[in-house]
mmCIF file of C-alpha atoms in Angstrom:
data_model
loop_
_atom_site.group_PDB
_atom_site.id
_atom_site.type_symbol
_atom_site.label_atom_id
_atom_site.label_comp_id
_atom_site.label_asym_id
_atom_site.label_seq_id
_atom_site.Cartn_x
_atom_site.Cartn_y
_atom_site.Cartn_z
ATOM 1 C CA SER K 29 0.000 0.000 0.000
ATOM 2 C CA ILE K 30 1.137 3.548 -0.751
ATOM 3 C CA SER K 31 0.288 6.928 0.758
ATOM 4 C CA ALA K 32 0.799 10.139 -1.203
ATOM 5 C CA ALA K 33 1.179 13.827 -0.373
ATOM 6 C CA GLY K 34 0.161 15.919 -3.345
ATOM 7 C CA SER K 35 1.188 14.092 -6.499
ATOM 8 C CA ARG K 36 4.243 12.345 -5.023
ATOM 9 C CA HIS K 37 4.464 9.414 -2.663
ATOM 10 C CA THR K 38 5.992 9.919 0.780
ATOM 11 C CA VAL K 39 4.947 6.640 2.442
ATOM 12 C CA VAL K 40 5.229 3.036 1.404
ATOM 13 C CA SER K 41 3.983 -0.066 3.205
ATOM 14 C CA ARG K 42 5.157 -3.553 2.261
ATOM 15 C CA THR K 43 4.435 -7.039 3.567
ATOM 16 C CA ARG K 44 6.407 -10.231 3.237
ATOM 17 C CA ASN K 45 5.644 -13.774 4.381
ATOM 18 C CA VAL K 46 8.541 -15.595 5.987
ATOM 19 C CA GLN K 47 8.633 -19.302 6.693
ATOM 20 C CA HIS K 48 10.157 -20.007 10.095
ATOM 21 C CA GLU K 49 12.562 -22.545 8.677
ATOM 22 C CA ASP K 50 13.928 -19.779 6.423
ATOM 23 C CA SER K 51 14.051 -17.080 9.087
ATOM 24 C CA GLY K 52 17.201 -18.120 10.928
ATOM 25 C CA SER K 53 15.076 -17.598 14.070
ATOM 26 C CA ASP K 54 16.013 -13.944 13.938
ATOM 27 C CA LEU K 55 13.392 -11.238 13.472
ATOM 28 C CA ALA K 56 16.012 -8.505 13.764
ATOM 29 C CA ALA K 57 17.728 -9.659 10.573
ATOM 30 C CA LEU K 58 14.406 -10.058 8.798
ATOM 31 C CA CYS K 59 13.255 -6.592 9.852
ATOM 32 C CA ALA K 60 16.557 -5.081 8.731
ATOM 33 C CA GLU K 61 16.114 -6.601 5.262
ATOM 34 C CA ALA K 62 12.500 -5.482 5.095
ATOM 35 C CA ALA K 63 13.446 -1.958 6.186
ATOM 36 C CA THR K 64 16.202 -1.512 3.590
ATOM 37 C CA GLU K 65 13.906 -2.884 0.907
ATOM 38 C CA ALA K 66 11.110 -0.422 1.733
ATOM 39 C CA ILE K 67 13.418 2.579 2.180
ATOM 40 C CA GLY K 68 15.349 1.753 -0.981
ATOM 41 C CA ASP K 69 12.039 1.632 -2.835
ATOM 42 C CA LEU K 70 10.710 4.941 -1.491
ATOM 43 C CA GLY K 71 14.117 6.630 -1.575
ATOM 44 C CA THR K 72 14.715 5.718 -5.207
ATOM 45 C CA TYR K 73 11.246 6.937 -6.098
ATOM 46 C CA TRP K 74 11.735 10.277 -4.331
ATOM 47 C CA VAL K 75 15.160 11.128 -5.757
ATOM 48 C CA ASN K 76 13.715 10.615 -9.258
ATOM 49 C CA SER K 77 10.298 12.144 -8.570
ATOM 50 C CA VAL K 78 10.960 15.601 -10.013
ATOM 51 C CA ARG K 79 12.718 14.465 -13.198
ATOM 52 C CA PRO K 80 9.513 14.641 -15.291
ATOM 53 C CA PHE K 81 9.082 18.329 -14.336
ATOM 54 C CA ALA K 82 12.715 19.469 -14.510
ATOM 55 C CA LEU K 83 13.447 22.449 -16.761
ATOM 56 C CA LYS K 84 16.611 23.227 -18.679
ATOM 57 C CA GLY K 85 19.440 24.048 -16.283
ATOM 58 C CA SER K 86 17.875 22.156 -13.371
ATOM 59 C CA PRO K 87 20.093 19.638 -11.510
ATOM 60 C CA TYR K 88 17.186 17.204 -11.793
ATOM 61 C CA LEU K 89 17.247 17.178 -15.591
ATOM 62 C CA ARG K 90 19.469 14.109 -15.563
ATOM 63 C CA PRO K 91 19.525 10.372 -16.124
ATOM 64 C CA PRO K 92 17.824 8.294 -13.411
ATOM 65 C CA VAL K 93 19.561 7.842 -10.072
ATOM 66 C CA ALA K 94 19.231 5.182 -7.382
ATOM 67 C CA GLY K 95 18.608 5.563 -3.672
ATOM 68 C CA GLY K 96 21.471 4.349 -1.496
ATOM 69 C CA ILE K 97 20.981 3.939 2.267
ATOM 70 C CA THR K 98 23.879 5.345 4.286
ATOM 71 C CA ARG K 99 22.549 4.764 7.794
ATOM 72 C CA LEU K 100 19.913 2.549 9.409
ATOM 73 C CA ALA K 101 19.221 2.602 13.156
ATOM 74 C CA LEU K 102 16.452 0.439 14.607
ATOM 75 C CA GLU K 103 15.455 -0.279 18.192
ATOM 76 C CA ARG K 104 13.330 -3.118 19.493
ATOM 77 C CA ARG K 105 10.035 -1.913 20.914
ATOM 78 C CA GLU K 106 9.084 -2.874 24.451
ATOM 79 C CA ASP K 107 5.943 -4.591 23.191
ATOM 80 C CA GLY K 108 8.123 -6.639 20.868
ATOM 81 C CA ALA K 109 8.257 -9.188 23.676
ATOM 82 C CA GLY K 110 4.759 -10.182 22.625
ATOM 83 C CA VAL K 111 6.115 -11.802 19.477
ATOM 84 C CA ALA K 112 8.887 -13.758 21.167
ATOM 85 C CA GLY K 113 7.103 -16.960 20.271
ATOM 86 C CA HIS K 114 7.382 -16.086 16.593
ATOM 87 C CA GLU K 115 11.163 -16.302 16.737
ATOM 88 C CA GLY K 116 11.961 -19.949 16.208
ATOM 89 C CA GLU K 117 8.572 -21.675 15.965
ATOM 90 C CA GLY K 118 8.250 -24.242 13.228
ATOM 91 C CA GLY K 119 5.316 -24.513 10.860
ATOM 92 C CA ALA K 120 3.261 -21.499 9.832
ATOM 93 C CA ALA K 121 4.679 -18.406 8.194
ATOM 94 C CA THR K 122 5.109 -15.019 9.837
ATOM 95 C CA THR K 123 3.865 -11.938 7.987
ATOM 96 C CA LEU K 124 6.120 -8.930 8.426
ATOM 97 C CA ARG K 125 4.602 -5.540 7.706
ATOM 98 C CA THR K 126 7.048 -2.668 7.112
ATOM 99 C CA ARG K 127 6.156 1.000 6.778
ATOM 100 C CA ALA K 128 8.597 3.693 5.676
ATOM 101 C CA ARG K 129 7.821 7.423 5.668
ATOM 102 C CA LEU K 130 9.856 10.290 4.218
ATOM 103 C CA LEU K 131 10.586 12.887 6.905
ATOM 104 C CA ALA K 132 12.946 15.485 5.466
ATOM 105 C CA GLU K 133 15.812 16.364 3.149
ATOM 106 C CA HIS K 134 19.069 17.911 4.353
ATOM 107 C CA ASP K 135 21.686 19.979 2.506
ATOM 108 C CA ARG K 136 20.274 18.777 -0.829
ATOM 109 C CA SER K 137 22.325 15.625 -0.239
ATOM 110 C CA VAL K 138 20.442 13.207 2.010
ATOM 111 C CA CYS K 139 16.853 12.175 2.766
ATOM 112 C CA GLU K 140 15.643 11.153 6.220
ATOM 113 C CA PHE K 141 13.053 8.410 6.791
ATOM 114 C CA GLU K 142 11.290 6.783 9.708
ATOM 115 C CA CYS K 143 10.628 3.072 9.591
ATOM 116 C CA ARG K 144 8.537 0.550 11.518
ATOM 117 C CA CYS K 145 8.581 -3.210 11.115
ATOM 118 C CA GLY K 146 6.054 -5.452 12.847
ATOM 119 C CA VAL K 147 4.456 -8.867 12.883
ATOM 120 C CA ALA K 148 0.922 -8.899 11.525
ATOM 121 C CA GLY K 149 -1.657 -10.080 14.034
ATOM 122 C CA ALA K 150 0.861 -10.858 16.782
ATOM 123 C CA ALA K 151 -0.753 -8.728 19.494
ATOM 124 C CA ALA K 152 -3.265 -10.230 21.916
ATOM 125 C CA ASP K 153 -6.112 -8.310 20.240
ATOM 126 C CA GLY K 154 -5.086 -9.481 16.785
ATOM 127 C CA GLN K 155 -3.483 -6.181 15.795
ATOM 128 C CA ASP K 156 0.034 -5.804 14.422
ATOM 129 C CA THR K 157 2.840 -5.694 16.959
ATOM 130 C CA VAL K 158 5.694 -3.294 16.169
ATOM 131 C CA VAL K 159 8.968 -5.144 16.673
ATOM 132 C CA PHE K 160 11.532 -2.583 15.499
ATOM 133 C CA GLU K 161 11.322 1.098 14.686
ATOM 134 C CA GLY K 162 13.828 3.810 13.941
ATOM 135 C CA THR K 163 15.299 6.018 11.252
ATOM 136 C CA ALA K 164 17.229 5.731 8.023
ATOM 137 C CA TRP K 165 19.195 8.120 5.820
ATOM 138 C CA CYS K 166 19.428 7.775 2.056
ATOM 139 C CA ILE K 167 21.397 9.542 -0.677
ATOM 140 C CA ALA K 168 20.976 9.609 -4.449
ATOM 141 C CA THR K 169 23.665 7.760 -6.408
ATOM 142 C CA LYS K 170 24.481 8.297 -10.065
ATOM 143 C CA LEU K 171 24.662 5.415 -12.504
ATOM 144 C CA GLY K 172 28.276 4.469 -13.103
ATOM 145 C CA PRO K 173 31.138 2.500 -11.577
ATOM 146 C CA LYS K 174 31.824 5.085 -8.834
ATOM 147 C CA LEU K 175 28.196 5.407 -7.610
ATOM 148 C CA GLU K 176 28.795 9.111 -7.084
ATOM 149 C CA PRO K 177 26.304 11.122 -4.983
ATOM 150 C CA ALA K 178 23.742 13.370 -6.645
ATOM 151 C CA VAL K 179 21.463 16.190 -5.523
ATOM 152 C CA VAL K 180 18.200 15.086 -3.853
ATOM 153 C CA PRO K 181 14.892 16.968 -4.237
ATOM 154 C CA PRO K 182 13.610 19.081 -1.323
ATOM 155 C CA VAL K 183 10.820 17.840 0.942
ATOM 156 C CA PRO K 184 8.051 20.400 1.634
ATOM 157 C CA LEU K 185 7.918 21.001 5.399
ATOM 158 C CA GLY K 186 6.357 23.467 7.787
ATOM 159 C CA GLU K 187 8.565 25.747 9.861
ATOM 160 C CA GLU K 188 8.309 23.620 13.020
ATOM 161 C CA GLU K 189 8.971 20.387 11.122
ATOM 162 C CA ARG K 190 11.992 21.942 9.453
ATOM 163 C CA GLU K 191 13.436 23.099 12.774
ATOM 164 C CA GLU K 192 12.975 19.647 14.312
ATOM 165 C CA SER K 193 14.553 17.927 11.318
ATOM 166 C CA THR K 194 17.516 20.329 11.417
ATOM 167 C CA LEU K 195 18.182 19.397 15.051
ATOM 168 C CA ARG K 196 18.071 15.675 14.191
ATOM 169 C CA TYR K 197 20.512 16.180 11.334
ATOM 170 C CA LYS K 198 22.864 18.208 13.523
ATOM 171 C CA ALA K 199 22.825 15.435 16.135
ATOM 172 C CA LEU K 200 23.518 12.833 13.461
ATOM 173 C CA LYS K 201 26.570 14.685 12.151
ATOM 174 C CA GLN K 202 27.985 14.926 15.676
ATOM 175 C CA ARG K 203 27.831 11.180 16.282
ATOM 176 C CA PRO K 204 31.222 9.424 16.197
ATOM 177 C CA LYS K 205 31.742 6.838 13.496
ATOM 178 C CA ILE K 206 31.326 3.210 14.455
ATOM 179 C CA ALA K 207 34.660 1.458 15.019
ATOM 180 C CA VAL K 208 35.789 -1.081 12.431
ATOM 181 C CA VAL K 209 36.734 -4.733 12.953
ATOM 182 C CA ARG K 210 39.657 -6.018 10.917
ATOM 183 C CA GLU K 211 40.406 -9.630 10.182
ATOM 184 C CA PRO K 212 43.267 -10.064 12.721
ATOM 185 C CA SER K 213 41.041 -9.025 15.651
ATOM 186 C CA ALA K 214 37.853 -10.764 14.448
ATOM 187 C CA GLU K 215 36.146 -13.481 16.486
ATOM 188 C CA ALA K 216 33.896 -14.500 13.578
ATOM 189 C CA SER K 217 33.886 -14.078 9.813
ATOM 190 C CA GLY K 218 31.480 -14.539 6.930
ATOM 191 C CA GLU K 219 30.338 -12.937 3.718
ATOM 192 C CA ALA K 220 27.233 -11.580 2.053
ATOM 193 C CA ALA K 221 26.252 -9.525 -0.981
ATOM 194 C CA ALA K 222 23.848 -6.723 -1.792
ATOM 195 C CA ARG K 223 20.930 -7.531 -4.081
ATOM 196 C CA LEU K 224 19.133 -5.693 -6.856
ATOM 197 C CA LEU K 225 16.708 -3.001 -5.794
ATOM 198 C CA SER K 226 13.068 -4.068 -5.775
ATOM 199 C CA LEU K 227 10.854 -1.155 -6.783
ATOM 200 C CA THR K 228 7.070 -1.067 -6.412
ATOM 201 C CA LEU K 229 6.644 2.670 -7.053
ATOM 202 C CA GLY K 230 8.031 2.550 -10.588
ATOM 203 C CA ASP K 231 7.211 0.764 -13.810
ATOM 204 C CA THR K 232 8.684 -2.631 -12.996
ATOM 205 C CA PRO K 233 8.270 -4.378 -9.619
ATOM 206 C CA THR K 234 11.209 -6.761 -10.085
ATOM 207 C CA LEU K 235 14.276 -5.426 -11.821
ATOM 208 C CA GLY K 236 16.465 -7.384 -14.180
ATOM 209 C CA ASP K 237 20.031 -6.323 -14.964
ATOM 210 C CA GLU K 238 19.238 -4.647 -18.292
ATOM 211 C CA GLN K 239 15.923 -3.194 -17.105
ATOM 212 C CA LEU K 240 17.294 -1.664 -13.939
ATOM 213 C CA ALA K 241 18.127 1.861 -15.057
ATOM 214 C CA SER K 242 15.107 2.263 -17.322
ATOM 215 C CA ALA K 243 12.831 1.141 -14.502
ATOM 216 C CA LEU K 244 14.321 3.876 -12.336
ATOM 217 C CA SER K 245 13.073 6.426 -14.877
ATOM 218 C CA ARG K 246 9.555 7.648 -14.114
ATOM 219 C CA SER K 247 9.072 10.314 -16.749
ATOM 220 C CA GLY K 248 6.055 8.622 -18.357
ATOM 221 C CA ALA K 249 5.360 8.160 -22.051
ATOM 222 C CA GLY K 250 8.280 8.840 -24.338
ATOM 223 C CA ARG K 251 10.874 8.563 -21.590
ATOM 224 C CA GLN K 252 14.390 7.718 -22.677
ATOM 225 C CA LYS K 253 15.417 4.121 -22.073
ATOM 226 C CA PHE K 254 18.722 3.582 -20.243
ATOM 227 C CA THR K 255 20.536 0.278 -20.271
ATOM 228 C CA VAL K 256 23.499 -0.077 -17.921
ATOM 229 C CA PRO K 257 25.413 -3.000 -16.472
ATOM 230 C CA VAL K 258 24.308 -4.063 -13.002
ATOM 231 C CA GLN K 259 27.693 -3.157 -11.511
ATOM 232 C CA ASP K 260 26.960 0.497 -12.332
ATOM 233 C CA VAL K 261 23.823 0.717 -10.152
ATOM 234 C CA CYS K 262 23.557 0.949 -6.371
ATOM 235 C CA GLY K 263 22.029 -2.166 -4.819
ATOM 236 C CA ASP K 264 20.026 -3.004 -1.714
ATOM 237 C CA ALA K 265 22.404 -3.684 1.196
ATOM 238 C CA GLY K 266 19.727 -5.445 3.247
ATOM 239 C CA PRO K 267 21.199 -8.960 2.955
ATOM 240 C CA VAL K 268 24.594 -7.670 4.132
ATOM 241 C CA VAL K 269 23.092 -5.955 7.190
ATOM 242 C CA ALA K 270 20.974 -9.027 7.956
ATOM 243 C CA GLU K 271 23.955 -11.379 7.823
ATOM 244 C CA ALA K 272 25.942 -9.005 10.041
ATOM 245 C CA LEU K 273 23.122 -9.096 12.608
ATOM 246 C CA ARG K 274 23.034 -12.897 12.522
ATOM 247 C CA MET K 275 26.773 -12.911 13.128
ATOM 248 C CA ALA K 276 26.341 -10.460 16.014
ATOM 249 C CA ARG K 277 23.674 -12.644 17.577
ATOM 250 C CA GLY K 278 25.876 -15.716 17.312
ATOM 251 C CA LEU K 279 28.808 -13.932 18.922
ATOM 252 C CA ALA K 280 26.617 -12.674 21.753
ATOM 253 C CA ALA K 281 25.179 -16.140 22.341
ATOM 254 C CA ALA K 282 28.691 -17.597 22.566
ATOM 255 C CA ALA K 283 29.770 -14.849 24.960
ATOM 256 C CA ALA K 284 26.712 -15.351 27.174
ATOM 257 C CA ARG K 285 27.243 -19.053 27.827
ATOM 258 C CA THR K 286 25.154 -20.511 30.601
ATOM 259 C CA SER K 287 26.617 -21.899 33.813
ATOM 260 C CA ASP K 288 26.905 -25.407 32.347
ATOM 261 C CA GLY K 289 28.843 -24.104 29.337
ATOM 262 C CA SER K 290 26.046 -24.418 26.765
ATOM 263 C CA LEU K 291 25.203 -21.605 24.364
ATOM 264 C CA ALA K 292 22.531 -19.109 25.362
ATOM 265 C CA ASP K 293 19.604 -19.531 22.959
ATOM 266 C CA ASP K 294 17.584 -16.535 24.105
ATOM 267 C CA VAL K 295 19.912 -13.705 23.045
ATOM 268 C CA GLN K 296 18.203 -11.094 20.898
ATOM 269 C CA VAL K 297 19.064 -7.792 19.240
ATOM 270 C CA ALA K 298 17.876 -4.893 21.408
ATOM 271 C CA SER K 299 19.038 -2.182 18.985
ATOM 272 C CA PHE K 300 21.506 -1.660 16.187
ATOM 273 C CA GLU K 301 23.110 1.061 14.101
ATOM 274 C CA ALA K 302 24.474 0.398 10.625
ATOM 275 C CA GLU K 303 26.538 2.866 8.604
ATOM 276 C CA MET K 304 26.893 2.013 4.918
ATOM 277 C CA LEU K 305 28.524 3.087 1.707
ATOM 278 C CA PRO K 306 26.730 2.421 -1.597
ATOM 279 C CA MET K 307 27.221 -1.195 -2.699
ATOM 280 C CA VAL K 308 26.751 -2.762 -6.107
ATOM 281 C CA PRO K 309 24.605 -5.908 -6.308
ATOM 282 C CA HIS K 310 26.249 -9.345 -6.089
ATOM 283 C CA ALA K 311 29.693 -8.104 -4.980
ATOM 284 C CA SER K 312 31.010 -10.262 -2.125
ATOM 285 C CA VAL K 313 31.375 -8.316 1.133
ATOM 286 C CA LYS K 314 33.651 -9.912 3.749
ATOM 287 C CA LEU K 315 32.264 -9.664 7.295
ATOM 288 C CA PHE K 316 34.360 -9.622 10.473
ATOM 289 C CA GLY K 317 32.858 -9.334 13.939
ATOM 290 C CA ARG K 318 33.808 -9.282 17.595
ATOM 291 C CA VAL K 319 32.274 -8.607 20.984
ATOM 292 C CA SER K 320 33.171 -5.056 21.969
ATOM 293 C CA GLY K 321 32.099 -5.074 25.607
ATOM 294 C CA GLY K 322 29.196 -4.341 27.904
ATOM 295 C CA GLU K 323 27.292 -6.609 30.230
ATOM 296 C CA GLY K 324 24.500 -6.673 32.777
ATOM 297 C CA ASP K 325 21.315 -4.711 32.112
ATOM 298 C CA GLU K 326 22.908 -2.848 29.198
ATOM 299 C CA GLY K 327 23.717 -6.097 27.414
ATOM 300 C CA LEU K 328 26.611 -6.996 25.177
ATOM 301 C CA VAL K 329 27.831 -4.747 22.368
ATOM 302 C CA VAL K 330 28.935 -6.482 19.183
ATOM 303 C CA LEU K 331 30.711 -4.826 16.245
ATOM 304 C CA VAL K 332 30.644 -6.167 12.684
ATOM 305 C CA THR K 333 32.410 -4.595 9.700
ATOM 306 C CA GLY K 334 31.796 -5.425 6.062
ATOM 307 C CA TRP K 335 34.802 -5.036 3.754
ATOM 308 C CA LEU K 336 34.737 -4.697 -0.016
ATOM 309 C CA GLY K 337 38.406 -4.977 -0.836
ATOM 310 C CA ASP K 338 40.141 -2.570 1.541
ATOM 311 C CA LYS K 339 37.072 -0.346 1.976
ATOM 312 C CA PRO K 340 34.724 -0.707 4.993
ATOM 313 C CA VAL K 341 31.311 -0.533 3.297
ATOM 314 C CA LEU K 342 29.385 -1.545 6.437
ATOM 315 C CA ARG K 343 29.979 -0.604 10.077
ATOM 316 C CA LEU K 344 27.453 -2.190 12.439
ATOM 317 C CA ARG K 345 27.096 -1.885 16.201
ATOM 318 C CA ALA K 346 24.446 -4.072 17.874
ATOM 319 C CA ARG K 347 23.345 -4.160 21.493
ATOM 320 C CA MET K 348 22.304 -7.646 22.565
ATOM 321 C CA LEU K 349 20.126 -8.689 25.514
ATOM 322 C CA ALA K 350 18.958 -12.001 26.935
ATOM 323 C CA ARG K 351 15.183 -12.434 26.887
#
């Protein structure tokens, strides 16, 4: 489902059914994938939304661009405990419902979104239960091997909304970068890859390699068709973030061994922050993780870094708690 303000969409809602045997018993990873998918969809739509109306000399009179998420921060809701039974049950599928909403644009370079991910019908009254909610930040990336940033369109806001969004952006810029984990200090390793963007707000819901750039174009009848290789288009980093969260959960479970030495099965992600650089689809990202510290009521902190060659394209910090 889609909600629109004026003639352009600012909200998207998506559902996905997940079989428990495919879930890895980890709703955090599933919600992270669902969030990046929804935000990538809405972000790509928004950064192309003014192209049909751009006049000569406008920065938006350009080939299509793709939305690339640079930061995702989600926190488990307190009422998420009501869906604990959904994490690891066999049999029936779980329906995840994800809603992303465009909040603001900053410095003509980045868009801000809020995101909620929940389990349909998991509450006692049959309503959806929100499991994770938080914010994401998305840039526009040009088509080409460097995935260079491009100007993003403004978001119409009232004076109070603009002031609030400016304070959030200022706070974001003051946050220190998440520390990286390199192979020599890693306690676990793995790999994952970004996937093709899946767009529901454009012409083609599922994008093939040759269709990708033309599907990003939303200028209606007579639009120019663009055909580019897949390695020249920003992908959806959701699978990389999800695998990093699964690694973090495994490390936390090993660190929180029970008194008899067995692994703790009830460790869950309480919150996480992920900082990303644009990634092309299918490129193998090497993941290295380690427990960073913390214990007691605050839980364990786990760091995971994704490396593409010698470049850290993912920096993830997750706070883990025992249920």
